[in-house]
Amino acid sequence: MPNLTAEEYFKQGVDYYENKQFQEALQCFQKCVELNPEFVKAWNNLGVVQSDLENNKEAEQSYEQALLLNREHVSAWYNLGNVQSDLGNNKEAEQSYEQALLLNPEYVKAWYGLGLVQSYLGNKKAAEQSYFCSRINTLWYFSRHSISVRSSLF
């Protein structure tokens, strides 16, 4: 890899990710956090790529590092909930989704993820309420925006 700044590696990593070149994206985000260990978005994106490559324990560590640096990074909380759920840690996932929703109560995907883990935990009433909130927020959001839902990079 050429000698680039952390920001340049970050941009390259995003480009590689968007072109589904996950190994290359992984290398870029790893180099980015090596050069700038305080780069919160890079830690989150590193976790996204690791999760896509099914390295969930590593992804969990990357999201936790992002959250050590910034407790208000909504996407990192959401992504941490996803990977915790994938690892079967549904109680922890529930807490991560709830934290994401405390920071952004209109985060549709977090409401849906919360509903899923609540159903896995046997809390049908709470799951129904979370699914309802995801539907209401989806309708509200798309009535005001004409963009599609994307992955949670950044």
mmCIF file of C-alpha atoms in Angstrom:
data_model
loop_
_atom_site.group_PDB
_atom_site.id
_atom_site.type_symbol
_atom_site.label_atom_id
_atom_site.label_comp_id
_atom_site.label_asym_id
_atom_site.label_seq_id
_atom_site.Cartn_x
_atom_site.Cartn_y
_atom_site.Cartn_z
ATOM 1 C CA MET A 1 0.000 0.000 0.000
ATOM 2 C CA PRO A 2 1.293 3.470 -0.793
ATOM 3 C CA ASN A 3 2.002 5.973 1.958
ATOM 4 C CA LEU A 4 -1.272 7.825 2.455
ATOM 5 C CA THR A 5 -2.796 9.798 5.307
ATOM 6 C CA ALA A 6 -5.414 8.229 7.557
ATOM 7 C CA GLU A 7 -8.086 10.315 5.802
ATOM 8 C CA GLU A 8 -6.941 9.114 2.382
ATOM 9 C CA TYR A 9 -6.996 5.479 3.538
ATOM 10 C CA PHE A 10 -10.472 6.125 4.926
ATOM 11 C CA LYS A 11 -11.768 7.463 1.597
ATOM 12 C CA GLN A 12 -10.163 4.579 -0.265
ATOM 13 C CA GLY A 13 -11.734 2.127 2.174
ATOM 14 C CA VAL A 14 -15.185 3.595 1.582
ATOM 15 C CA ASP A 15 -14.674 3.345 -2.176
ATOM 16 C CA TYR A 16 -13.540 -0.265 -1.925
ATOM 17 C CA TYR A 17 -16.475 -1.098 0.356
ATOM 18 C CA GLU A 18 -19.011 0.486 -1.978
ATOM 19 C CA ASN A 19 -17.538 -1.619 -4.807
ATOM 20 C CA LYS A 20 -17.812 -4.755 -2.649
ATOM 21 C CA GLN A 21 -14.025 -5.162 -2.478
ATOM 22 C CA PHE A 22 -14.131 -6.095 1.181
ATOM 23 C CA GLN A 23 -10.578 -7.367 1.656
ATOM 24 C CA GLU A 24 -9.172 -4.146 0.212
ATOM 25 C CA ALA A 25 -11.557 -2.075 2.337
ATOM 26 C CA LEU A 26 -10.480 -4.045 5.402
ATOM 27 C CA GLN A 27 -6.820 -3.267 4.728
ATOM 28 C CA CYS A 28 -7.553 0.429 4.252
ATOM 29 C CA PHE A 29 -9.529 0.777 7.480
ATOM 30 C CA GLN A 30 -6.910 -1.221 9.407
ATOM 31 C CA LYS A 31 -4.194 1.103 8.108
ATOM 32 C CA CYS A 32 -6.379 4.096 8.907
ATOM 33 C CA VAL A 33 -6.801 3.180 12.593
ATOM 34 C CA GLU A 34 -3.134 2.252 12.796
ATOM 35 C CA LEU A 35 -2.216 5.770 11.642
ATOM 36 C CA ASN A 36 -4.949 7.486 13.668
ATOM 37 C CA PRO A 37 -6.236 5.354 16.571
ATOM 38 C CA GLU A 38 -8.699 8.137 17.497
ATOM 39 C CA PHE A 39 -10.540 7.997 14.132
ATOM 40 C CA VAL A 40 -13.993 6.937 15.334
ATOM 41 C CA LYS A 41 -15.603 6.565 11.903
ATOM 42 C CA ALA A 42 -12.735 4.351 10.766
ATOM 43 C CA TRP A 43 -13.222 2.021 13.766
ATOM 44 C CA ASN A 44 -16.930 1.799 12.957
ATOM 45 C CA ASN A 45 -16.277 1.122 9.284
ATOM 46 C CA LEU A 46 -13.629 -1.450 10.154
ATOM 47 C CA GLY A 47 -16.300 -3.225 12.193
ATOM 48 C CA VAL A 48 -18.759 -3.103 9.285
ATOM 49 C CA VAL A 49 -16.249 -4.751 6.950
ATOM 50 C CA GLN A 50 -15.242 -7.325 9.573
ATOM 51 C CA SER A 51 -18.903 -8.161 10.112
ATOM 52 C CA ASP A 52 -19.489 -8.511 6.369
ATOM 53 C CA LEU A 53 -16.529 -10.905 6.291
ATOM 54 C CA GLU A 54 -18.159 -12.815 9.198
ATOM 55 C CA ASN A 55 -15.428 -11.901 11.678
ATOM 56 C CA ASN A 56 -18.003 -10.965 14.302
ATOM 57 C CA LYS A 57 -15.769 -11.062 17.386
ATOM 58 C CA GLU A 58 -13.319 -8.687 15.704
ATOM 59 C CA ALA A 59 -16.192 -6.492 14.542
ATOM 60 C CA GLU A 60 -17.525 -6.342 18.098
ATOM 61 C CA GLN A 61 -14.122 -5.138 19.308
ATOM 62 C CA SER A 62 -13.959 -2.480 16.585
ATOM 63 C CA TYR A 63 -17.415 -1.124 17.488
ATOM 64 C CA GLU A 64 -16.487 -1.110 21.166
ATOM 65 C CA GLN A 65 -13.340 0.855 20.334
ATOM 66 C CA ALA A 66 -15.402 3.380 18.359
ATOM 67 C CA LEU A 67 -17.705 3.729 21.373
ATOM 68 C CA LEU A 68 -14.809 4.156 23.784
ATOM 69 C CA LEU A 69 -13.838 7.163 21.704
ATOM 70 C CA ASN A 70 -17.377 8.503 21.207
ATOM 71 C CA ARG A 71 -20.289 7.184 23.307
ATOM 72 C CA GLU A 72 -22.740 9.070 21.064
ATOM 73 C CA HIS A 73 -21.862 7.354 17.764
ATOM 74 C CA VAL A 74 -25.317 6.069 16.844
ATOM 75 C CA SER A 75 -24.217 3.811 13.993
ATOM 76 C CA ALA A 76 -21.629 2.115 16.201
ATOM 77 C CA TRP A 77 -24.328 1.327 18.811
ATOM 78 C CA TYR A 78 -26.615 -0.041 16.087
ATOM 79 C CA ASN A 79 -23.843 -2.066 14.470
ATOM 80 C CA LEU A 80 -22.737 -3.393 17.857
ATOM 81 C CA GLY A 81 -26.319 -4.551 18.460
ATOM 82 C CA ASN A 82 -26.316 -6.377 15.126
ATOM 83 C CA VAL A 83 -23.086 -8.230 15.791
ATOM 84 C CA GLN A 84 -24.089 -9.045 19.375
ATOM 85 C CA SER A 85 -27.321 -10.524 18.062
ATOM 86 C CA ASP A 86 -25.394 -12.512 15.438
ATOM 87 C CA LEU A 87 -23.212 -13.880 18.260
ATOM 88 C CA GLY A 88 -26.326 -14.882 20.236
ATOM 89 C CA ASN A 89 -25.856 -12.196 22.899
ATOM 90 C CA ASN A 90 -29.395 -10.897 22.651
ATOM 91 C CA LYS A 91 -29.587 -9.168 26.036
ATOM 92 C CA GLU A 92 -26.479 -7.134 25.187
ATOM 93 C CA ALA A 93 -27.859 -6.474 21.697
ATOM 94 C CA GLU A 94 -31.086 -5.187 23.241
ATOM 95 C CA GLN A 95 -29.080 -2.725 25.349
ATOM 96 C CA SER A 96 -27.061 -1.559 22.333
ATOM 97 C CA TYR A 97 -30.170 -0.954 20.217
ATOM 98 C CA GLU A 98 -31.776 0.902 23.128
ATOM 99 C CA GLN A 99 -28.705 3.118 23.413
ATOM 100 C CA ALA A 100 -28.855 3.873 19.678
ATOM 101 C CA LEU A 101 -32.521 4.809 20.090
ATOM 102 C CA LEU A 102 -31.829 7.048 23.067
ATOM 103 C CA LEU A 103 -29.501 8.995 20.794
ATOM 104 C CA ASN A 104 -31.804 8.867 17.745
ATOM 105 C CA PRO A 105 -35.404 7.804 18.446
ATOM 106 C CA GLU A 106 -36.214 7.893 14.717
ATOM 107 C CA TYR A 107 -33.606 5.249 13.774
ATOM 108 C CA VAL A 108 -35.873 2.797 11.947
ATOM 109 C CA LYS A 109 -33.355 -0.034 11.635
ATOM 110 C CA ALA A 110 -32.583 0.139 15.362
ATOM 111 C CA TRP A 111 -36.300 -0.177 16.208
ATOM 112 C CA TYR A 112 -36.511 -3.226 13.962
ATOM 113 C CA GLY A 113 -33.356 -4.786 15.441
ATOM 114 C CA LEU A 114 -34.672 -4.132 18.927
ATOM 115 C CA GLY A 115 -37.919 -5.880 18.026
ATOM 116 C CA LEU A 116 -36.019 -8.900 16.726
ATOM 117 C CA VAL A 117 -33.933 -9.378 19.858
ATOM 118 C CA GLN A 118 -36.942 -8.764 22.091
ATOM 119 C CA SER A 119 -38.755 -11.556 20.254
ATOM 120 C CA TYR A 120 -35.692 -13.819 20.651
ATOM 121 C CA LEU A 121 -35.779 -13.032 24.375
ATOM 122 C CA GLY A 122 -39.471 -13.987 24.539
ATOM 123 C CA ASN A 123 -40.789 -10.488 25.164
ATOM 124 C CA LYS A 124 -43.573 -10.512 22.573
ATOM 125 C CA LYS A 125 -45.341 -7.343 23.770
ATOM 126 C CA ALA A 126 -42.165 -5.243 23.708
ATOM 127 C CA ALA A 127 -41.243 -6.702 20.298
ATOM 128 C CA GLU A 128 -44.649 -5.722 18.884
ATOM 129 C CA GLN A 129 -44.191 -2.187 20.210
ATOM 130 C CA SER A 130 -40.719 -1.939 18.670
ATOM 131 C CA TYR A 131 -41.959 -3.227 15.307
ATOM 132 C CA PHE A 132 -44.796 -0.698 15.472
ATOM 133 C CA CYS A 133 -42.283 2.104 16.114
ATOM 134 C CA SER A 134 -40.159 0.934 13.183
ATOM 135 C CA ARG A 135 -43.198 1.071 10.871
ATOM 136 C CA ILE A 136 -44.321 4.495 12.106
ATOM 137 C CA ASN A 137 -40.820 5.925 11.766
ATOM 138 C CA THR A 138 -40.425 4.372 8.309
ATOM 139 C CA LEU A 139 -43.611 6.029 7.097
ATOM 140 C CA TRP A 140 -42.616 9.346 8.646
ATOM 141 C CA TYR A 141 -39.072 9.200 7.274
ATOM 142 C CA PHE A 142 -39.953 8.263 3.704
ATOM 143 C CA SER A 143 -42.740 10.824 3.583
ATOM 144 C CA ARG A 144 -40.015 13.468 4.023
ATOM 145 C CA HIS A 145 -37.016 11.953 2.194
ATOM 146 C CA SER A 146 -36.570 10.359 -1.182
ATOM 147 C CA ILE A 147 -33.474 8.264 -0.435
ATOM 148 C CA SER A 148 -33.020 4.570 0.099
ATOM 149 C CA VAL A 149 -31.875 2.888 3.296
ATOM 150 C CA ARG A 150 -28.131 2.126 3.166
ATOM 151 C CA SER A 151 -25.696 0.232 5.314
ATOM 152 C CA SER A 152 -24.456 1.985 8.392
ATOM 153 C CA LEU A 153 -21.027 3.123 7.328
ATOM 154 C CA PHE A 154 -19.945 6.272 9.139
#
